[in-house]
XYZ file of C-alpha atoms in Angstrom:
690
model
C -1.974 30.680 18.312
C -4.626 29.215 15.863
C -5.464 29.166 12.193
C -4.086 28.232 9.014
C -1.132 30.633 7.463
C 0.664 30.285 4.285
C 4.612 29.475 4.230
C 7.211 30.826 1.726
C 10.788 29.812 0.657
C 12.978 31.078 -1.691
C 16.795 30.660 -2.183
C 18.205 33.660 -4.405
C 21.315 32.512 -5.502
C 24.178 33.488 -7.935
C 22.492 31.482 -11.729
C 21.526 28.512 -11.637
C 22.026 25.848 -14.822
C 18.422 25.378 -16.199
C 18.966 21.177 -15.501
C 19.077 21.874 -11.965
C 15.872 24.059 -11.758
C 12.772 21.643 -11.656
C 14.730 18.534 -10.321
C 16.111 20.352 -7.011
C 12.291 21.875 -6.543
C 10.486 18.486 -7.208
C 12.954 17.404 -4.490
C 12.466 19.626 -1.739
C 8.798 19.792 -2.368
C 8.389 15.923 -1.676
C 10.954 16.327 1.280
C 9.185 18.966 2.373
C 5.798 17.047 2.282
C 7.078 14.185 3.781
C 8.383 16.351 6.981
C 5.242 17.974 7.043
C 3.110 14.726 7.696
C 5.431 13.351 10.270
C 5.236 16.201 12.189
C 1.172 16.265 12.066
C 0.857 19.352 9.984
C -1.543 19.099 7.537
C -0.967 21.197 4.307
C -2.638 20.513 0.512
C 1.619 20.438 -0.798
C 3.698 22.907 -2.205
C 3.230 25.931 -5.338
C 7.005 25.569 -6.760
C 9.150 28.816 -9.010
C 12.037 28.560 -9.999
C 14.026 30.699 -12.582
C 17.682 31.303 -13.383
C 18.556 32.804 -9.733
C 15.390 31.694 -7.738
C 14.182 28.458 -5.977
C 10.942 28.541 -4.310
C 8.052 27.047 -2.642
C 5.074 28.052 -1.154
C 2.057 26.426 0.336
C -0.940 27.160 1.810
C -3.404 26.543 4.734
C -0.363 25.220 6.924
C -1.052 25.419 10.610
C 0.218 27.769 13.030
C 0.230 25.312 15.467
C 1.199 21.541 15.270
C -2.045 19.757 17.384
C -1.002 17.895 20.134
C -0.164 14.289 19.939
C -0.487 11.272 21.774
C 1.402 8.638 21.571
C 1.078 4.570 23.016
C 3.783 3.095 25.049
C 3.784 -0.515 26.393
C 5.989 -2.287 28.898
C 6.151 -5.031 31.013
C 3.538 -7.822 32.232
C 0.858 -6.177 34.600
C 2.267 -9.437 36.653
C 5.996 -8.661 36.650
C 4.367 -4.291 37.569
C 2.162 -4.937 40.121
C 2.822 -7.867 43.178
C 0.612 -10.123 44.993
C -0.484 -7.537 47.583
C -1.773 -5.100 44.567
C 0.512 -2.595 45.429
C 3.550 -1.593 42.709
C 6.846 -3.407 42.122
C 9.822 -1.705 42.081
C 9.533 -2.363 37.720
C 6.113 -0.611 37.433
C 7.308 2.140 39.375
C 10.434 2.692 36.779
C 8.102 1.871 34.478
C 5.933 5.188 35.169
C 9.150 7.584 35.919
C 10.413 7.103 32.853
C 7.319 8.422 30.363
C 6.873 10.943 33.267
C 3.238 10.261 34.458
C 2.617 8.438 38.247
C 1.907 4.832 38.434
C -1.663 5.629 38.765
C -2.005 6.781 35.169
C -0.640 3.394 34.540
C -3.703 1.129 33.209
C -3.377 -2.620 32.334
C -4.129 -3.920 28.649
C -3.873 -6.984 26.631
C -2.174 -5.031 23.701
C -2.426 -6.974 20.321
C 0.530 -9.780 19.501
C 0.663 -9.798 22.996
C -0.222 -13.397 25.500
C -1.042 -11.096 28.799
C -2.086 -8.073 30.103
C 0.611 -5.069 30.179
C 1.887 -1.882 31.087
C -0.149 0.630 28.653
C 0.598 4.329 29.639
C -0.743 7.245 27.169
C 1.727 10.073 26.802
C -0.126 13.245 25.342
C 2.824 16.151 23.930
C 1.630 19.295 23.500
C 2.217 20.714 19.861
C 4.822 23.407 19.077
C 4.332 26.119 16.880
C 5.303 25.522 13.478
C 7.754 28.842 12.759
C 10.122 26.845 15.776
C 9.505 23.334 13.798
C 10.202 25.449 10.438
C 12.941 26.783 11.806
C 15.027 24.022 13.393
C 13.904 21.687 9.558
C 14.358 23.992 6.845
C 18.171 23.732 7.470
C 18.148 20.405 7.136
C 15.765 19.983 4.333
C 17.943 22.645 2.064
C 21.149 20.987 2.641
C 19.547 17.288 2.185
C 19.140 18.392 -1.833
C 20.946 16.196 -3.884
C 22.968 18.716 -6.605
C 25.100 16.334 -8.975
C 27.792 18.553 -9.256
C 27.333 20.029 -5.861
C 30.333 23.104 -4.992
C 31.768 25.295 -2.189
C 33.010 28.597 -2.143
C 35.195 30.473 -0.363
C 36.042 28.893 3.441
C 32.697 27.451 3.783
C 32.014 23.777 4.317
C 28.715 24.234 2.797
C 27.982 22.368 -0.757
C 25.000 23.520 -3.367
C 24.261 24.118 -6.546
C 25.405 27.730 -6.141
C 26.108 29.897 -3.712
C 22.972 31.462 -1.241
C 22.954 35.430 -1.470
C 19.267 35.670 -0.444
C 17.185 33.160 1.996
C 13.523 34.938 1.951
C 11.463 32.360 4.475
C 8.216 34.082 5.863
C 5.122 32.173 7.648
C 2.413 34.880 7.274
C 3.772 37.400 7.849
C 6.411 36.621 10.257
C 9.808 35.819 9.237
C 11.568 32.126 10.104
C 14.529 32.727 11.740
C 16.924 30.228 9.204
C 20.349 30.425 8.553
C 22.386 28.456 5.542
C 25.732 28.900 5.136
C 25.923 31.973 6.931
C 22.642 33.889 5.425
C 19.931 34.477 7.348
C 16.322 34.817 6.305
C 14.371 38.007 5.918
C 11.135 39.201 4.428
C 13.287 40.970 1.155
C 14.773 39.517 -2.024
C 15.804 40.458 -4.931
C 14.672 41.584 -8.509
C 16.033 41.614 -11.811
C 19.440 43.351 -11.952
C 18.808 45.918 -14.135
C 15.604 46.704 -11.828
C 17.783 46.989 -8.827
C 20.042 49.290 -10.943
C 17.047 52.191 -10.377
C 15.938 50.981 -7.356
C 19.073 50.012 -5.261
C 17.266 48.442 -2.214
C 15.478 44.581 -1.301
C 12.137 43.776 -2.652
C 9.809 43.740 0.648
C 7.811 41.014 0.831
C 4.555 41.428 2.816
C 3.110 38.530 2.630
C 3.501 35.015 0.752
C 0.277 35.798 -1.442
C 1.850 38.735 -2.948
C 5.116 37.213 -3.436
C 4.395 37.002 -7.827
C 2.911 39.898 -7.989
C 6.163 41.905 -6.197
C 8.729 40.079 -8.152
C 7.077 41.169 -11.414
C 7.194 44.829 -10.630
C 10.824 44.606 -9.915
C 11.146 42.760 -13.301
C 10.673 38.594 -12.704
C 8.506 36.430 -13.294
C 8.456 33.829 -10.708
C 6.539 30.806 -12.402
C 7.947 29.122 -15.614
C 4.302 28.241 -16.836
C 3.767 32.051 -16.443
C 7.235 32.682 -18.690
C 6.624 29.768 -20.747
C 2.995 31.251 -21.875
C 4.567 34.527 -22.880
C 6.924 33.398 -24.823
C 4.258 31.493 -27.127
C 1.669 34.190 -27.104
C 4.452 36.550 -28.622
C 6.172 33.993 -30.510
C 2.719 33.711 -32.440
C 2.408 37.576 -32.562
C 5.359 38.561 -33.772
C 5.901 35.533 -36.617
C 2.327 36.536 -38.096
C 3.127 40.527 -38.359
C 6.429 39.070 -40.262
C 3.697 36.847 -42.772
C 4.264 33.468 -41.161
C 4.045 31.059 -38.183
C 7.223 29.898 -35.794
C 8.630 26.560 -36.559
C 7.878 24.542 -34.004
C 9.784 23.565 -30.779
C 8.636 22.714 -27.835
C 11.803 21.448 -26.068
C 13.011 24.932 -26.934
C 9.925 26.900 -25.162
C 10.719 25.251 -22.434
C 14.479 26.025 -22.447
C 13.534 29.811 -22.939
C 11.525 29.890 -19.945
C 14.013 28.461 -17.745
C 16.872 30.361 -18.901
C 15.078 33.976 -18.537
C 13.765 35.781 -15.473
C 11.264 38.490 -17.728
C 10.622 37.183 -21.192
C 10.250 39.548 -24.422
C 11.002 37.998 -27.525
C 12.894 39.851 -30.213
C 12.596 39.319 -34.358
C 16.025 39.460 -35.781
C 16.668 38.760 -39.577
C 19.220 36.669 -41.295
C 20.241 37.175 -45.495
C 17.654 35.865 -47.826
C 20.435 34.418 -49.733
C 21.337 31.755 -46.257
C 17.427 30.258 -47.372
C 19.847 28.047 -50.248
C 20.799 26.524 -46.978
C 18.248 23.026 -45.970
C 15.756 24.113 -43.741
C 16.733 21.503 -40.771
C 20.286 22.975 -41.624
C 18.980 26.713 -40.317
C 16.647 25.661 -37.905
C 19.420 23.168 -36.083
C 21.636 26.003 -36.034
C 19.433 28.471 -35.167
C 18.384 26.570 -32.076
C 21.266 25.279 -31.500
C 23.855 28.139 -31.273
C 21.271 31.207 -30.778
C 18.409 29.673 -28.894
C 16.600 30.943 -31.884
C 12.980 30.039 -33.359
C 12.249 30.394 -37.281
C 9.640 31.392 -38.960
C 8.072 29.700 -42.019
C 5.457 30.671 -44.343
C 2.258 29.478 -45.113
C 3.905 26.902 -47.619
C 6.011 25.359 -45.382
C 9.271 27.266 -46.160
C 11.624 29.003 -44.200
C 11.774 33.296 -44.458
C 14.909 35.186 -43.435
C 13.612 35.791 -39.662
C 14.468 34.592 -35.951
C 12.931 34.792 -33.020
C 14.846 34.604 -29.646
C 14.371 36.093 -25.707
C 15.949 39.121 -24.112
C 16.119 38.766 -20.634
C 15.158 41.622 -19.874
C 11.600 44.187 -20.482
C 12.447 45.711 -23.574
C 15.333 46.110 -26.515
C 15.143 50.103 -26.850
C 18.609 50.652 -28.165
C 18.530 47.293 -30.355
C 20.525 45.745 -28.993
C 19.683 42.861 -28.502
C 18.355 42.291 -31.639
C 21.604 43.332 -33.402
C 24.134 41.422 -31.314
C 22.255 38.350 -32.059
C 21.910 38.891 -36.273
C 25.913 39.162 -36.072
C 26.353 36.284 -34.076
C 23.654 34.243 -36.199
C 25.123 35.807 -39.785
C 28.349 33.997 -38.312
C 27.202 30.711 -37.443
C 25.309 30.536 -40.558
C 28.802 31.365 -42.620
C 29.890 28.056 -40.581
C 26.979 26.003 -42.291
C 27.244 27.249 -45.240
C 30.732 26.595 -45.476
C 30.641 23.157 -44.146
C 27.600 22.348 -46.917
C 29.547 23.495 -49.518
C 32.854 21.585 -48.226
C 30.686 18.160 -48.049
C 29.428 18.849 -51.481
C 32.685 19.183 -53.449
C 32.838 14.746 -52.565
C 29.911 11.865 -53.280
C 28.519 10.800 -50.361
C 29.503 7.082 -50.808
C 33.502 8.400 -51.216
C 32.197 8.130 -47.038
C 31.201 5.162 -46.584
C 35.133 3.004 -46.345
C 35.938 5.819 -44.035
C 33.082 4.231 -41.681
C 35.491 1.785 -40.677
C 37.399 4.192 -38.540
C 33.959 5.329 -36.015
C 32.797 3.070 -33.918
C 29.371 1.717 -33.727
C 29.662 -0.667 -30.425
C 33.197 -2.164 -28.985
C 32.322 -5.310 -30.211
C 29.854 -4.900 -32.570
C 32.524 -3.204 -34.078
C 32.673 0.060 -36.803
C 29.707 1.660 -38.623
C 30.965 0.178 -41.892
C 30.187 -3.603 -39.955
C 27.258 -2.138 -38.890
C 25.956 -0.521 -42.418
C 26.763 -4.243 -43.517
C 24.044 -5.889 -41.256
C 21.642 -3.206 -42.034
C 22.427 -3.960 -45.877
C 21.754 -7.702 -45.124
C 18.265 -7.662 -42.991
C 17.271 -5.141 -45.671
C 18.141 -7.661 -48.237
C 16.409 -10.689 -46.880
C 13.099 -8.380 -45.452
C 12.732 -6.124 -49.012
C 12.181 -9.484 -50.429
C 9.747 -10.792 -48.653
C 8.080 -7.477 -49.539
C 8.827 -6.689 -53.071
C 9.456 -9.039 -55.965
C 10.278 -5.195 -58.007
C 13.880 -5.880 -58.274
C 14.325 -2.375 -59.235
C 12.700 -1.313 -55.731
C 14.888 -4.117 -54.011
C 17.960 -2.521 -55.592
C 17.302 1.252 -53.891
C 15.790 -0.237 -51.000
C 20.423 -1.186 -50.439
C 21.259 1.544 -51.958
C 19.422 3.171 -49.079
C 20.696 1.252 -46.728
C 24.174 0.953 -47.969
C 24.247 5.585 -48.256
C 22.224 5.351 -44.518
C 25.035 6.265 -42.201
C 27.984 7.974 -44.995
C 27.046 11.275 -43.266
C 28.340 10.497 -40.281
C 31.576 11.468 -41.801
C 30.733 15.050 -42.728
C 31.348 17.786 -41.432
C 27.881 18.825 -41.174
C 27.295 16.360 -39.234
C 30.210 17.041 -37.198
C 28.641 20.482 -35.610
C 25.307 19.304 -35.599
C 24.932 15.270 -34.877
C 21.005 16.015 -34.696
C 21.559 16.262 -38.228
C 22.155 12.355 -39.038
C 20.378 10.935 -41.292
C 18.968 14.458 -42.552
C 22.329 15.376 -43.993
C 22.879 12.283 -45.803
C 19.130 12.641 -47.280
C 19.900 16.495 -48.648
C 23.252 15.143 -49.956
C 21.923 12.023 -51.879
C 19.274 14.367 -53.098
C 21.706 16.974 -54.744
C 24.094 14.426 -55.945
C 20.354 13.273 -58.050
C 19.367 9.916 -56.125
C 16.316 8.263 -56.496
C 13.640 9.955 -54.641
C 13.100 6.802 -52.617
C 16.429 6.502 -51.852
C 17.250 10.402 -50.285
C 13.701 10.143 -48.572
C 14.540 7.015 -47.077
C 17.780 7.792 -45.967
C 16.777 11.175 -44.543
C 14.037 10.040 -41.965
C 15.777 6.460 -41.197
C 16.461 7.258 -37.662
C 12.737 8.151 -36.988
C 10.648 7.371 -34.606
C 13.360 9.586 -32.716
C 10.807 9.012 -29.609
C 6.970 8.712 -28.610
C 5.823 11.515 -30.341
C 7.382 11.440 -33.060
C 6.256 10.197 -36.281
C 7.290 6.783 -38.140
C 8.712 7.168 -41.678
C 6.912 8.833 -44.112
C 8.100 5.983 -47.081
C 7.973 2.740 -46.803
C 11.524 2.235 -47.826
C 12.514 4.710 -45.231
C 9.559 2.302 -42.951
C 11.966 -0.616 -43.886
C 15.232 0.890 -43.692
C 14.560 2.336 -39.948
C 13.266 -0.973 -38.834
C 16.552 -2.738 -39.842
C 18.631 -0.455 -39.122
C 16.938 -0.107 -35.230
C 16.389 -4.368 -35.454
C 20.320 -4.547 -36.068
C 20.911 -2.197 -32.832
C 18.371 -3.569 -30.285
C 19.786 -7.614 -32.225
C 23.139 -6.578 -31.719
C 23.384 -5.892 -28.232
C 21.249 -8.297 -26.814
C 23.894 -10.981 -28.274
C 27.047 -9.051 -26.854
C 25.115 -8.713 -23.353
C 23.995 -5.533 -23.649
C 20.100 -5.784 -22.009
C 18.786 -3.166 -20.462
C 17.480 -3.850 -16.694
C 15.322 -2.118 -14.732
C 15.855 1.903 -15.365
C 19.271 1.671 -16.858
C 19.142 1.692 -20.728
C 22.298 3.725 -21.643
C 21.990 2.866 -25.519
C 17.973 3.836 -26.147
C 17.653 0.372 -26.623
C 13.731 0.165 -25.322
C 13.408 3.262 -27.699
C 14.605 1.840 -31.000
C 12.850 -1.001 -30.098
C 9.168 0.621 -29.431
C 9.688 2.485 -32.915
C 10.429 -0.587 -34.772
C 7.400 -2.274 -32.603
C 5.406 0.683 -34.241
C 6.572 0.822 -37.856
C 5.496 -2.408 -37.901
C 2.167 -1.556 -36.277
C 1.296 1.427 -38.290
C 2.499 -0.196 -41.710
C 0.928 -3.588 -41.163
C 3.749 -5.613 -43.183
C 3.465 -9.353 -43.220
C 6.216 -10.099 -40.820
C 6.208 -11.640 -37.155
C 8.457 -10.316 -34.448
C 9.706 -14.382 -35.146
C 10.301 -13.925 -38.079
C 12.201 -10.724 -37.339
C 14.508 -12.043 -34.466
C 15.394 -15.434 -36.974
C 16.653 -12.576 -39.861
C 18.770 -10.458 -37.317
C 20.061 -13.438 -35.448
C 21.646 -14.184 -38.700
C 23.345 -11.542 -39.224
C 24.771 -10.777 -35.564
C 25.693 -14.459 -35.176
C 29.436 -13.180 -36.265
C 29.831 -10.964 -33.085
C 27.631 -12.946 -30.804
C 29.127 -13.603 -27.186
C 25.916 -14.537 -25.933
C 24.139 -18.592 -26.749
C 22.187 -17.920 -29.609
C 18.771 -19.335 -27.516
C 19.671 -16.797 -24.531
C 19.143 -14.067 -26.485
C 16.198 -15.443 -28.529
C 14.775 -15.579 -25.830
C 15.764 -11.919 -24.492
C 14.912 -10.867 -27.485
C 11.330 -12.187 -27.556
C 10.690 -11.142 -23.926
C 11.832 -6.926 -24.999
C 10.165 -7.220 -27.683
C 6.987 -8.426 -25.961
C 6.850 -5.864 -23.604
C 7.291 -3.365 -26.575
C 3.949 -4.692 -27.837
C 2.298 -4.528 -24.661
C 2.946 -0.876 -24.336
C 1.856 -0.524 -28.093
C -1.256 -1.498 -26.986
C -0.993 1.454 -24.174
C -0.642 4.133 -26.748
C -3.441 2.436 -28.940
C -5.633 3.173 -25.928
C -7.211 -0.180 -25.848
C -8.922 -0.735 -22.220
C -7.399 -3.600 -20.029
C -9.652 -6.750 -20.491
C -8.658 -6.424 -24.167
C -4.644 -6.113 -23.998
C -4.503 -8.880 -21.646
C -6.749 -11.595 -23.460
C -5.838 -10.577 -27.041
C -2.196 -11.224 -26.213
C -2.670 -14.121 -24.134
C -3.064 -16.175 -27.279
C -0.990 -14.350 -29.772
C 1.030 -11.205 -29.825
C 3.851 -11.848 -32.684
C 1.721 -11.277 -35.463
C 0.979 -7.400 -35.310
C -1.422 -7.391 -37.962
C -3.982 -10.239 -36.518
C -3.303 -8.517 -33.072
C -4.250 -5.154 -34.498
C -7.103 -6.928 -36.187
C -8.482 -9.047 -32.626
C -8.081 -5.690 -30.271
C -9.971 -3.268 -32.815
C -12.706 -5.817 -33.486
C -13.178 -6.644 -29.836
C -12.674 -3.433 -28.543
C -16.307 -2.290 -30.604
C -17.884 -5.812 -28.398
C -15.688 -4.705 -25.288
C -18.631 -3.252 -23.314
C -21.233 -6.003 -24.661
C -22.641 -7.352 -20.899
C -22.226 -10.805 -22.853
C -18.651 -10.605 -22.789
C -18.669 -10.807 -19.083
C -20.383 -14.008 -18.459
C -18.439 -15.108 -21.828
C -15.628 -14.329 -19.053
C -17.023 -16.359 -16.524
C -17.661 -19.523 -18.331
C -14.376 -19.394 -19.750
C -12.759 -19.303 -16.429
C -14.882 -22.527 -15.796
C -14.074 -24.643 -18.385
C -10.482 -23.624 -17.604
C -10.961 -25.170 -14.546
C -12.869 -28.291 -15.676
C -10.016 -29.067 -18.226
C -7.281 -27.882 -16.187
C -6.166 -31.500 -15.304
C -7.569 -33.125 -18.476
C -5.691 -33.866 -21.349
C -7.227 -32.053 -24.717
C -9.440 -34.725 -25.842
C -10.807 -35.531 -29.478
C -13.293 -38.427 -28.436
C -16.396 -36.432 -29.404
C -19.391 -38.626 -30.483
C -22.260 -36.445 -30.997
C -24.846 -39.104 -30.956
C -24.641 -39.358 -27.264
C -25.161 -35.733 -26.277
C -29.355 -35.432 -26.182
C -29.868 -32.809 -23.667
C -31.524 -29.703 -24.815
C -28.853 -27.429 -23.677
C -26.042 -29.037 -25.037
C -27.557 -29.566 -28.056
C -28.394 -25.786 -28.332
C -24.609 -25.433 -27.341
C -23.246 -27.480 -30.393
C -25.202 -25.873 -32.991
C -23.937 -22.422 -31.807
C -20.231 -23.763 -31.191
C -20.640 -25.475 -35.252
C -21.317 -21.372 -36.291
C -18.551 -19.967 -34.520
C -16.058 -23.459 -36.003
C -16.869 -22.534 -39.391
C -16.701 -18.849 -39.831
C -13.383 -16.545 -40.307
C -14.747 -13.310 -40.567
C -13.626 -11.785 -37.008
C -16.709 -9.375 -37.035
C -18.943 -12.134 -37.621
C -16.612 -14.339 -35.018
C -17.671 -12.135 -32.071
C -21.200 -11.703 -32.636
C -21.012 -15.119 -32.751
C -19.240 -15.512 -30.212
C -21.265 -13.205 -28.042
C -24.103 -15.692 -28.672
C -22.492 -18.567 -26.887
C -22.762 -16.696 -23.505
C -26.775 -17.572 -22.461
C -26.318 -21.582 -24.537
C -22.948 -21.814 -22.044
C -24.591 -20.840 -19.007
C -27.664 -22.955 -19.742
C -25.245 -25.941 -19.961
C -23.294 -25.578 -17.332
C -27.026 -25.025 -15.679
C -28.410 -28.241 -16.908
C -25.751 -30.369 -17.739
C -23.039 -32.568 -15.418
C -19.914 -32.281 -17.493
C -17.870 -35.105 -15.489
C -20.665 -37.585 -15.515
C -20.120 -41.392 -14.555
C -20.861 -42.875 -18.286
C -17.111 -42.866 -19.168
C -18.477 -41.861 -22.914
C -19.952 -39.085 -22.317
C -17.972 -37.596 -20.103
C -15.546 -37.832 -22.906
C -17.471 -36.635 -25.531
C -18.681 -33.562 -22.779
C -15.036 -32.966 -22.063
C -14.339 -33.019 -25.986
C -17.125 -29.896 -26.330
C -15.021 -28.299 -23.867
C -11.991 -28.232 -25.197
C -13.298 -26.739 -29.064
C -15.119 -24.151 -27.329
C -11.787 -23.381 -25.285
C -10.002 -23.467 -28.890
C -12.835 -21.960 -30.101
C -12.919 -18.620 -28.056
C -8.191 -18.907 -28.117
C -9.097 -18.202 -31.624
C -9.534 -14.017 -30.455
C -9.105 -14.297 -27.436
C -8.172 -15.764 -23.527
C -12.033 -14.725 -22.204
C -10.748 -15.967 -19.051
C -8.846 -13.057 -18.437
C -12.054 -10.745 -19.427
C -12.225 -9.030 -16.615
């Protein structure tokens, strides 16, 4: 057998929950690639296809036959295999017999790690047909897939995510004969259920290359990306026809692409009087209950239309549209009821009710958390503002921030935490700074999300996240490895982003000390341990922030090494050093900084500098350049001056013996190097510049 062939495997099942589709296909692809490599079957990897009822994989370039394999076996020492008469011993004959060769095929070599020549034999195994190897391996690879909620059906002992109804398995145009849970592989599959109402026979797949086209003709778009692209195009088209644009929601787009086999977007309508509800309520209600998109006009206001996906090629009688409109209207009546009921009482009435809502067992209720956030807000606001009215508004926002957790609307849609509090305060006539701060204080909720749009919102968000992180650390709830059930890393990263983008004169050490004071009554761990853990935690978050800002590794390492808690200073150093990062003089400066570090490694800091002792032209020139660096405070000028130090430093090391015999001269030169190192460390540790 010769030539390369394409492999195709499809498991046609009953409806599989969307959350299992990609993990299962990815896991099999990895397991298959590892198995193929172990068998010497070179493949370029597997294409992945999945839809609600299908898991499929296709790999091109699989050899028709496994290559011959050679294996070298090492046996006993030569002296034990061959007697003094030159004839093979019983042990030597047994070794040859074990590997199925004549003794004449045994050679004697000294393998690596052996102290003397040993018996060595090379065994060549003829490669087997790939189809045979696949037939043996595939049932085990399928059965080995990890399913969090595996099930069994009927009398079967086979566990899988859902019952397997059909298996398509081809190598080229030949069926690979496998059987899984009593289902034997064939060269056919099944398309969309509606298609088979008129075409009762299974769909014949002549070869792996026609898989996608054959399925589409039977009403199934095999690839996730193909379904996603079609949905996005139809959404944009139908929204434009309605005079608006789609309210973007990448997560919902992915969800729709996963739960349909053939995407067809349908536009429906709802009564315009529901537009009196806040935009976020409508968007959330349509997304959560109906998996539907909203349409907004050029001004950002919603239009009375929605877009949803039908799992079929058309909707000729309009049943899909009508059914969605009917259900959606009922959902919106519920939302309107919640909105009206919640506004019957001021939001502040719910502050005391927060005592019955637990934030964390050891940290107490949300009422307790609110008290800590208010205290943090007061401490930090006074460092950022001298306007008492502004500070009072910040404290009011902190008191009201969590009250909407006791509203009907947030009970129905937890995603609207904060948003509804802001909306209710707006309807009550609260100051704009207050209601906006409450509305956006959960942001950023992820790496792609923006920070709050107002300074007060940023302050409230920072204090809320700081209390969460510091409080959890104070009671021993610290993320470890990949485990972070309370999303503390996300909260910490959001806090760092706010500081980074706002440019406030607050260091992370300041924040940690303020937080330790307010969480002290609840703390169960020693304060010193909590402080150390928090600083380590925030240092990691700052390092990641520098990555997000796309600073190169040399800039990140060298700047953080000399200080990372003051983000205003760190950002200034990173931005300006990045401008100089391609300057070749900095590479020379890095080498000189390492040399200075090595010379001063075992030397105590010296202040015994006597300029009169320095008479070499190279050291006098270096002093003059150093003086310009030490007297400059503008960072750009400082960086220029540091870059100009590269050549004088190199000349100095070429001309001067630092650790000379004269004690006074030696002390002066060491003191000069110490001053140089301190000058470097004003910006970065250039010894880490690579």
